Tab-separated table of C-alpha atoms and ligand atoms in Angstrom:
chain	number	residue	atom	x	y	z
A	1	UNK	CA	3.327	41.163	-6.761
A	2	UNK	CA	1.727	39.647	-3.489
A	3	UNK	CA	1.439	35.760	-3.014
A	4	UNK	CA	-0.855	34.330	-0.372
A	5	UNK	CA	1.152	31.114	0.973
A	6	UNK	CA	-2.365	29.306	2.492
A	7	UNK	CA	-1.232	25.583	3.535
A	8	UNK	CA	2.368	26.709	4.218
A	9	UNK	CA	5.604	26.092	2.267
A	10	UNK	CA	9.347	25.353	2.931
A	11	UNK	CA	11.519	28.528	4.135
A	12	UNK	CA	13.742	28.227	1.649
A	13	UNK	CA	10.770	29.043	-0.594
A	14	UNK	CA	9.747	31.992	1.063
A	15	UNK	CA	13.131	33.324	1.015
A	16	UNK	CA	13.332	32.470	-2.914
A	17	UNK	CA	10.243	34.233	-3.829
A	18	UNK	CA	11.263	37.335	-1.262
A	19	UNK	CA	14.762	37.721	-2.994
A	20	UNK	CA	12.711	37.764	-6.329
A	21	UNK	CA	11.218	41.066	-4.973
A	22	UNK	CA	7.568	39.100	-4.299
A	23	UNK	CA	5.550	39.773	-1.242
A	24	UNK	CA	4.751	36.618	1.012
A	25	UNK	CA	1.688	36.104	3.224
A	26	UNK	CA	2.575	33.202	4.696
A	27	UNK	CA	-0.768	32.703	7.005
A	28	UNK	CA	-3.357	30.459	6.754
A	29	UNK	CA	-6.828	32.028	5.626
A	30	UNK	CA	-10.372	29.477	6.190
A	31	UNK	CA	-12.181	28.696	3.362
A	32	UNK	CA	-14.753	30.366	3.598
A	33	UNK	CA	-12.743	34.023	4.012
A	34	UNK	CA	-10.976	33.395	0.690
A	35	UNK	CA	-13.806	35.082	-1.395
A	36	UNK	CA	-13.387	38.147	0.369
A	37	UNK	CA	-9.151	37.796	1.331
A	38	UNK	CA	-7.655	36.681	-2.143
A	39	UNK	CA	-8.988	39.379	-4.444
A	40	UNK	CA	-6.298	41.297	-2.693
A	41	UNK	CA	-3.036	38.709	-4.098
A	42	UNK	CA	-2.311	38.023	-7.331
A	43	UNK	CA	-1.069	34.327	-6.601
A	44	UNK	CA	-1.860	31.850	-4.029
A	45	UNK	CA	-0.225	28.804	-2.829
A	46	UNK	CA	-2.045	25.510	-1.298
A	47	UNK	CA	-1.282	21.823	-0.598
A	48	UNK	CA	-4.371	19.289	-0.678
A	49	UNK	CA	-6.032	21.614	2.489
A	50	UNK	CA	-7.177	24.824	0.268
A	51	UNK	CA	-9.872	24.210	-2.894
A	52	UNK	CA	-9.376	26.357	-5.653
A	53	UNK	CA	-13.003	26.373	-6.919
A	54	UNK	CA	-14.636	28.115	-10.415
A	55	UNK	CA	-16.392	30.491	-7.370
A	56	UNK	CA	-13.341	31.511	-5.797
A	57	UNK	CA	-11.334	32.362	-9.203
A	58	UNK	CA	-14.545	34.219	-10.214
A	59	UNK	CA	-13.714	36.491	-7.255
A	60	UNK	CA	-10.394	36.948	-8.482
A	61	UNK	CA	-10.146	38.363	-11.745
A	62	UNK	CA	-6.654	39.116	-10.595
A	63	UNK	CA	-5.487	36.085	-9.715
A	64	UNK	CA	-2.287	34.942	-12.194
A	65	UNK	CA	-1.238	31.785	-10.489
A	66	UNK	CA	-2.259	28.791	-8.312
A	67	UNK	CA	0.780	27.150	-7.541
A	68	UNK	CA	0.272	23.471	-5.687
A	69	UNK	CA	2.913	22.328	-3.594
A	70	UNK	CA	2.639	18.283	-4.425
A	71	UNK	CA	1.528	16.099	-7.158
A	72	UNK	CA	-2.484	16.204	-6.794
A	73	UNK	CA	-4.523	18.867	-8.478
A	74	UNK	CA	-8.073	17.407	-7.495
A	75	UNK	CA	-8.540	20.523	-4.976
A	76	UNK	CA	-8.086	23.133	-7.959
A	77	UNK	CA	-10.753	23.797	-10.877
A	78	UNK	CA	-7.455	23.850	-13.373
A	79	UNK	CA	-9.144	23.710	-16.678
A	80	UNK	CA	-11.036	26.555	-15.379
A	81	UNK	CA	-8.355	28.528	-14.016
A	82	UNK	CA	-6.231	28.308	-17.116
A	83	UNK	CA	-9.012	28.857	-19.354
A	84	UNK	CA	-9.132	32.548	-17.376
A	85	UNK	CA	-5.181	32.385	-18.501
A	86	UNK	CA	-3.957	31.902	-15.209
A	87	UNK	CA	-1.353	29.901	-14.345
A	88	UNK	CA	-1.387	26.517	-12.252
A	89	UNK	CA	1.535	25.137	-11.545
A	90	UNK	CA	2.690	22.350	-8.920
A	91	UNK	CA	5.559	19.617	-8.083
A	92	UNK	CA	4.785	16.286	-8.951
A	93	UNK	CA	8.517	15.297	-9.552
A	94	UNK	CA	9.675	16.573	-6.384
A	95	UNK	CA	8.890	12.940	-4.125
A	96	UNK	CA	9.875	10.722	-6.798
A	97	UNK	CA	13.145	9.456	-5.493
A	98	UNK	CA	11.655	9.432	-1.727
A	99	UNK	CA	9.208	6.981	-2.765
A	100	UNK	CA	11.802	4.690	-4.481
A	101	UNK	CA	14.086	4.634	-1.427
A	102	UNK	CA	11.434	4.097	0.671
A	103	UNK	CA	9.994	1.098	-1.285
A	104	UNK	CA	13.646	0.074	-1.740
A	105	UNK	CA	14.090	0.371	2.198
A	106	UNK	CA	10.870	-2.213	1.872
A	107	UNK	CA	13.039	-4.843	-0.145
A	108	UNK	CA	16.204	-4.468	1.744
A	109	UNK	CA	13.598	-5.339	4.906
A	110	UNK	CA	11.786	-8.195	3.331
A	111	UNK	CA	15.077	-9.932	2.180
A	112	UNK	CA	16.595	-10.542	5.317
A	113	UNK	CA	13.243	-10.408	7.204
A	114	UNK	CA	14.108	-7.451	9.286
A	115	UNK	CA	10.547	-6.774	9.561
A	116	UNK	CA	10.218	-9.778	11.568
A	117	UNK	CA	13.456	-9.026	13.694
A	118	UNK	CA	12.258	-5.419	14.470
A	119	UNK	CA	9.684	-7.048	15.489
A	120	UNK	CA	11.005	-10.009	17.869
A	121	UNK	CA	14.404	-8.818	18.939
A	122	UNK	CA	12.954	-6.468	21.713
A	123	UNK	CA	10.668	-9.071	23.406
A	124	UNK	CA	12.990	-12.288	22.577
A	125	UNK	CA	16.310	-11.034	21.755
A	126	UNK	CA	17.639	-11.661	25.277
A	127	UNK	CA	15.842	-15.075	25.621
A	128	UNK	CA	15.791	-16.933	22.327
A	129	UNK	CA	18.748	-14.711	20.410
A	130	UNK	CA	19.999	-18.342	18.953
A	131	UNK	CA	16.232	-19.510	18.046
A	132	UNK	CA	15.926	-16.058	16.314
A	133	UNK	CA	19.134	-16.365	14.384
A	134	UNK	CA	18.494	-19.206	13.173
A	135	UNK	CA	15.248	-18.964	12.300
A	136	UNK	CA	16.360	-15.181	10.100
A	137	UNK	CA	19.373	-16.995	8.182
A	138	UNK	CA	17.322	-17.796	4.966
A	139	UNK	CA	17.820	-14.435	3.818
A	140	UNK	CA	18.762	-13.156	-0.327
A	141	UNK	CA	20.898	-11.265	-1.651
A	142	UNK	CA	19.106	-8.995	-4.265
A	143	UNK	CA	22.521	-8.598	-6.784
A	144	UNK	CA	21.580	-10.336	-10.378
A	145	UNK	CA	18.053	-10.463	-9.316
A	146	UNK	CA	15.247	-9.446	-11.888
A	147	UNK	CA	13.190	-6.477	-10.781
A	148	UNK	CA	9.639	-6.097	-12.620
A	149	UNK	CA	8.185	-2.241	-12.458
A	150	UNK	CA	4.820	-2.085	-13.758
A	151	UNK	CA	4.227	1.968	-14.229
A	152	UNK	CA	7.657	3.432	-15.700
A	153	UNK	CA	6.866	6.986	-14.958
A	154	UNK	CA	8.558	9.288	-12.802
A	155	UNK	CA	8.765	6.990	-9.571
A	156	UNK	CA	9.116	3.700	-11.633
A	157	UNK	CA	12.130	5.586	-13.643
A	158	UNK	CA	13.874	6.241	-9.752
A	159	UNK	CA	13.011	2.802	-9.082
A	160	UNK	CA	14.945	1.455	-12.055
A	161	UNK	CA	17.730	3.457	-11.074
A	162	UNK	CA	18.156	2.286	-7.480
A	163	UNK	CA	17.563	-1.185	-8.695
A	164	UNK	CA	20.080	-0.866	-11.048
A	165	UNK	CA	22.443	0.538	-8.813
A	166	UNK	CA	22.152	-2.726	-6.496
A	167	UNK	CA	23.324	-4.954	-9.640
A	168	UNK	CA	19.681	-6.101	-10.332
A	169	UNK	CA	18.113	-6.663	-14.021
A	170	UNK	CA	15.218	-4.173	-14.713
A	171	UNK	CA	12.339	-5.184	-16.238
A	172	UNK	CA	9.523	-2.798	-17.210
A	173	UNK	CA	5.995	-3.006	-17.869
A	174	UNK	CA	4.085	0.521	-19.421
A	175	UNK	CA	0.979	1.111	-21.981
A	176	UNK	CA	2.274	4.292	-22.718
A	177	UNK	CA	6.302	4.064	-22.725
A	178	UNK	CA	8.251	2.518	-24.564
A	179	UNK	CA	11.840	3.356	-24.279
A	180	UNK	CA	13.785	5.588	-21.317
A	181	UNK	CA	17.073	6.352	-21.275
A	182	UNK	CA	18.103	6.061	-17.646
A	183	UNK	CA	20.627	9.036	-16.715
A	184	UNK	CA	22.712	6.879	-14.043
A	185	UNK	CA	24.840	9.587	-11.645
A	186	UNK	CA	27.987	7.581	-10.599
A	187	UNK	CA	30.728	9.531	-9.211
A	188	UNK	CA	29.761	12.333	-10.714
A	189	UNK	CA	29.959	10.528	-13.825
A	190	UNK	CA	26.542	9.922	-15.645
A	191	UNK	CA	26.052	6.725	-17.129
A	192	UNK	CA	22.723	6.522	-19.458
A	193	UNK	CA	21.389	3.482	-19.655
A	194	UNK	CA	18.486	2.574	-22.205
A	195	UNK	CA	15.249	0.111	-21.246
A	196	UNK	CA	12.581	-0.505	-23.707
A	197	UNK	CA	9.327	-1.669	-22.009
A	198	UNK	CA	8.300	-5.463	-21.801
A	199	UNK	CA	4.610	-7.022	-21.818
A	200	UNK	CA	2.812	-7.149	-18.771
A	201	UNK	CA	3.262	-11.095	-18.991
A	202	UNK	CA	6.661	-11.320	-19.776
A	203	UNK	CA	7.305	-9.062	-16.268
A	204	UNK	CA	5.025	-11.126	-14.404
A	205	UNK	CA	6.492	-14.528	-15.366
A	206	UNK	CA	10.157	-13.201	-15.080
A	207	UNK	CA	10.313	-10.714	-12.123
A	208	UNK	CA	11.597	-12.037	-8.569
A	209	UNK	CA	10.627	-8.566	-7.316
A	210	UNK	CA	7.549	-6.468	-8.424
A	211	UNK	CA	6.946	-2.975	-7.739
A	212	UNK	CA	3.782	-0.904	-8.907
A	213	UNK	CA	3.799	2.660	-10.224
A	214	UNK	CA	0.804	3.019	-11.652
A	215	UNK	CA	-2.204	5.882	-11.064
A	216	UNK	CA	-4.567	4.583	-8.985
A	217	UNK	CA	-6.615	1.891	-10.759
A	218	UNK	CA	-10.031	1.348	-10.903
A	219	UNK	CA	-9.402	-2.256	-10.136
A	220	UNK	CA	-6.673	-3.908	-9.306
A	221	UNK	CA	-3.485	-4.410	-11.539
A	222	UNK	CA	-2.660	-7.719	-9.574
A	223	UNK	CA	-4.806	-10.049	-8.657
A	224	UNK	CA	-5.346	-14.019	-7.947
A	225	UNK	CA	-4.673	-14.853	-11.565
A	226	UNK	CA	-1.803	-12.641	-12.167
A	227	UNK	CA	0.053	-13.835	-9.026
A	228	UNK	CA	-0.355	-17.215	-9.630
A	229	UNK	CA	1.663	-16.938	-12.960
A	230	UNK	CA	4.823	-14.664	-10.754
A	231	UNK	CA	8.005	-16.945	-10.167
A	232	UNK	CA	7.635	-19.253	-7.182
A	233	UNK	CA	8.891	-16.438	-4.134
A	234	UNK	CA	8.409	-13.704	-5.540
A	235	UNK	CA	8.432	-10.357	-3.814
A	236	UNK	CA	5.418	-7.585	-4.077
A	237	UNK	CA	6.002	-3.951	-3.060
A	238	UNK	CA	3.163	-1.481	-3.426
A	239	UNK	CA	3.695	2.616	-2.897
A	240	UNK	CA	1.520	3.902	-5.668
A	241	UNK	CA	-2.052	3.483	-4.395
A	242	UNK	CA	-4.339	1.526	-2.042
A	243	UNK	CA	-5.963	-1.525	-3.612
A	244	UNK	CA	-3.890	-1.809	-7.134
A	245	UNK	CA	-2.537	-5.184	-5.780
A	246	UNK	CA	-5.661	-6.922	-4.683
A	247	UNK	CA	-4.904	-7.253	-0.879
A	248	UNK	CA	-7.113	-10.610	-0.544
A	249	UNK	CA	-4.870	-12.445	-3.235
A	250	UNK	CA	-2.098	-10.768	-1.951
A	251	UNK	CA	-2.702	-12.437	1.862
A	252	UNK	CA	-3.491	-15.622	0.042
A	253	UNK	CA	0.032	-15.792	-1.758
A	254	UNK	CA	1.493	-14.827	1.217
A	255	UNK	CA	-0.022	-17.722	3.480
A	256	UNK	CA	0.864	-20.196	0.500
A	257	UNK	CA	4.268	-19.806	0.126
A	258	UNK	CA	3.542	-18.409	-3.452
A	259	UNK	CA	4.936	-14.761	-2.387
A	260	UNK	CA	8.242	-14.591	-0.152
A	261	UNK	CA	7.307	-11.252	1.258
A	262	UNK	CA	5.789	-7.758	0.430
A	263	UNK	CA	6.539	-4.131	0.837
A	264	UNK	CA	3.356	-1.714	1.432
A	265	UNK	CA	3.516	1.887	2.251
A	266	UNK	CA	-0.371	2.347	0.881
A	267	UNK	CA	-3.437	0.516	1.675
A	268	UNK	CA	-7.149	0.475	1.188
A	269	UNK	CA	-9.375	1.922	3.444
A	270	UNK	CA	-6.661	4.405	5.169
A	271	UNK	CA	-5.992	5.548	7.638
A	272	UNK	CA	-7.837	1.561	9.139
A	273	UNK	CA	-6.125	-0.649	6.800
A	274	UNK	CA	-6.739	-4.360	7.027
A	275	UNK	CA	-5.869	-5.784	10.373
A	276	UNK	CA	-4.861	-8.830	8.738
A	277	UNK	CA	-1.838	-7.664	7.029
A	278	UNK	CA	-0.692	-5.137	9.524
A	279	UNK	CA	-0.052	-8.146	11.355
A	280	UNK	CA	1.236	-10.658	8.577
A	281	UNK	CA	5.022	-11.525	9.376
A	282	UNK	CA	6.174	-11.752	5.531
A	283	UNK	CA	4.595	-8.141	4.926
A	284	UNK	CA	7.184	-4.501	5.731
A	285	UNK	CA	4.685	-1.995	6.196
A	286	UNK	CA	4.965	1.909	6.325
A	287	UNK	CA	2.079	4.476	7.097
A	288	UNK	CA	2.498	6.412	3.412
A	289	UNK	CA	5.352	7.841	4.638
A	290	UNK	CA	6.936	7.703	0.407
A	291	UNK	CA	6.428	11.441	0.167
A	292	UNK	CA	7.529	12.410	3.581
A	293	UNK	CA	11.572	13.040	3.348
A	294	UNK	CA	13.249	16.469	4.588
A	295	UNK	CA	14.345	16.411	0.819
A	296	UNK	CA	11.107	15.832	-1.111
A	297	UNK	CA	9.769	18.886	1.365
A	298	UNK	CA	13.095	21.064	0.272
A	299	UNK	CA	12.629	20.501	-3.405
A	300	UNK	CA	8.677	21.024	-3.544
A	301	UNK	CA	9.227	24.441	-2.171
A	302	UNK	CA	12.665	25.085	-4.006
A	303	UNK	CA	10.690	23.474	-7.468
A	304	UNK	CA	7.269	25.663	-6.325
A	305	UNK	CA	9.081	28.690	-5.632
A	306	UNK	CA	11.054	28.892	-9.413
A	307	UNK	CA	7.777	28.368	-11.120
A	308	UNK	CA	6.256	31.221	-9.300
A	309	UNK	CA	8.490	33.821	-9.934
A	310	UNK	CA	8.899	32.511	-13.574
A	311	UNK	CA	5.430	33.044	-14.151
A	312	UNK	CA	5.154	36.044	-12.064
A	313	UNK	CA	7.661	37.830	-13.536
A	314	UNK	CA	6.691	37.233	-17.281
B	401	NAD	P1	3.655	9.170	-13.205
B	401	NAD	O1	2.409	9.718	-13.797
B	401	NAD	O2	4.937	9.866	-13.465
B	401	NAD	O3	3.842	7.639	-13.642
B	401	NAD	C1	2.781	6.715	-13.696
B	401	NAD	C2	3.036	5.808	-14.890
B	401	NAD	O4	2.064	4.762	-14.867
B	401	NAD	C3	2.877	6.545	-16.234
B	401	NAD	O5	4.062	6.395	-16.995
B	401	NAD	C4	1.699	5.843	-16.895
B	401	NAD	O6	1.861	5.728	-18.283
B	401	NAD	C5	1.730	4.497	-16.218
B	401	NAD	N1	0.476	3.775	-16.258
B	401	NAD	C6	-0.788	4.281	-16.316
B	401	NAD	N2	-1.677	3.268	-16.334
B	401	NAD	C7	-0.958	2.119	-16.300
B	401	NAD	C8	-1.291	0.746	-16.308
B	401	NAD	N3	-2.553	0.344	-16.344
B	401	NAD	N4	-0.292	-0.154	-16.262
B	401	NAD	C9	0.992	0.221	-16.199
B	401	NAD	N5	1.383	1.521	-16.196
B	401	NAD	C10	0.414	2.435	-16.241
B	401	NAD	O7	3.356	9.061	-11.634
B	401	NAD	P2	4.431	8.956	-10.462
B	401	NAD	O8	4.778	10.311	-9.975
B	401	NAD	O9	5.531	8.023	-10.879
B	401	NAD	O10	3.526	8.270	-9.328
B	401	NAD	C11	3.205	6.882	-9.392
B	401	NAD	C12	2.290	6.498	-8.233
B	401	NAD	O11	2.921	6.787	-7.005
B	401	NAD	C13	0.936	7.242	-8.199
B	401	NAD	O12	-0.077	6.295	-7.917
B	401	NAD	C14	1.074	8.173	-7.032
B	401	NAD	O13	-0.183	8.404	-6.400
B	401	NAD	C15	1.985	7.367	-6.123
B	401	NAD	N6	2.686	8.168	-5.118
B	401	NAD	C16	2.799	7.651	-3.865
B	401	NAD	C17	3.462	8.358	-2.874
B	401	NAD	C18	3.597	7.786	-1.488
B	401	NAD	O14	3.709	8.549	-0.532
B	401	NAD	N7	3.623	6.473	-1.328
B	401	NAD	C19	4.012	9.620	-3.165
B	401	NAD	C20	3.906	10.133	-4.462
B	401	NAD	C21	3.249	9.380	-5.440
């Protein structure tokens, strides 16, 4: 069996599939050479770079898997593929807890306005280190706190857990779960812990933090309306998708008072988000980074690299 690693993968994962007795390519082939290279593999491996198109698996009446390091599919024809009976596998587990530390690391910021002290200490902390300090001692502790999750999928489910682990209440919001048992690792004891879904108004008029998990949206989840019903302070962190908090109400509620402080790792219009809240004080920002841990890399290719000799071997 011969497996054409296009976008590159994790060495662990080349070592995986070479102990299963698979060959690796591991070199990147253009586009436009894959109608004449891949008829000689019988798998290929891509990220977003490579499309898997209806004309290229019509090339390869060989082909037995498409394996996609990552959650998106949109670069692969899969109905297509697997209606040929070839396999398509990918990862989209892999970055969950990632993206719920980093959107944690967000609230952790936003609480004691760190964001604003990263910012200030290296051009004031010498000259106004009292003015600062006093100005940065309003900060909360997040222990007891209620924290809303609209989208209790696989990030939204890591979410919970962290939030959990910091003593905070978990509420969630989700049109198409309605119960999760939570399996809580403690010690190397695991605790499960059951949530059944709330309505999307009872989260929004209850939360004092709210994170979204959602698919992108074709409009936004939270908007004007939505926010003005939160709890006086509240706290917005977005690492699902550009634009499912509207980011005109969300400057708004920032500039009132309405929200404390928000957590953003995604934005619209990247990679030129809005000006105006790359430069709002109350606002923690990251360039979506969620994804991007030496972990969620290691377990994409460990996670890739079982499913491919699973299927390969069959
Ligand atoms: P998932 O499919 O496991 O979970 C999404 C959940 O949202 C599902 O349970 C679904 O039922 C729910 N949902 C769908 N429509 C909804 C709605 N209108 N209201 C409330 N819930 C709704 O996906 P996931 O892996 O948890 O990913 C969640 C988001 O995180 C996606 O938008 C994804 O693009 C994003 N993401 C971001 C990064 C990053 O780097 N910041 C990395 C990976 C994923």
């Amino acid at each position: 069996m011969k497996i054409l690693i296009n976008d590159g993968i994790e060495a662990i994962a080349i070592s995986m599939l070479e102990n299963a007795g698979i060959e690796v390519t591991n070199k990147h082939i253009p586009q436009e050479d894959l109608l004449v290279e891949l008829p000689k593999y019988d798998a290929i491996s891509v990220r977003s770079a490579t499309k898997v198109r209806k004309e290229l698996i019509d090339a390869c009446p060989n082909l037995k898997l498409i394996g996609r390091g990552g959650v998106g599919l949109d670069n692969i024809d899969v109905e297509y593929a697997r209606s040929k009976g070839i396999a398509v596998v990918n990862t989209p587990a892999a970055s969950s807890r990632s993206v719920a530390e980093l959107v944690m690391g967000h609230l952790f910021t936003i609480a004691r306005g760190l964001q604003i002290a990263n910012r200030k200490m290296p051009l004031e902390g010498q000259t106004h280190f009292s003015d600062l300090k006093k100005s940065l001692s309003k900060g909360i502790e997040l222990e007891t706190r209620v924290f809303g999750i609209i989208g209790f999928g696989r990030i939204g489910q890591e979410m919970a857990k962290l939030a959990i682990g910091c003593g905070m209440k978990v509420l969630a919001y989700d049109p198409y779960v309605n119960e999760v048992t939570l399996p809580l690792v403690i010690q190397d004891e695991i605790v499960k812990i059951q949530i059944r879904t709330s309505s999307f108004d009872h989260l929004i008029a209850n939360s004092d933090v709210i994170s979204i998990h959602t698919p992108g949206l074709e409009k936004p989840i939270i908007n004007a309306k939505e926010i003005e019903n939160m709890k006086n302070g509240v706290i917005l962190l977005n690492a699902a998708r550009g634009g499912v908090i509207d980011e005109a109400a969300l400057l708004d509620g920032l500039n009132s008072g309405k929200i404390a402080g928000a957590g953003l790792d995604v934005f619209l219009n990247e990679p030129t988000p809005n000006d105006q809240l790359l430069t709002h004080p109350k606002i923690s920002l990251s360039p979506h980074i969620g994804a991007s841990t030496i972990e969620a890399q290691n377990k994409i290719g460990v996670q890739l690299a079982e499913q491919i000799i699973e299927n390969l071997k069959k």
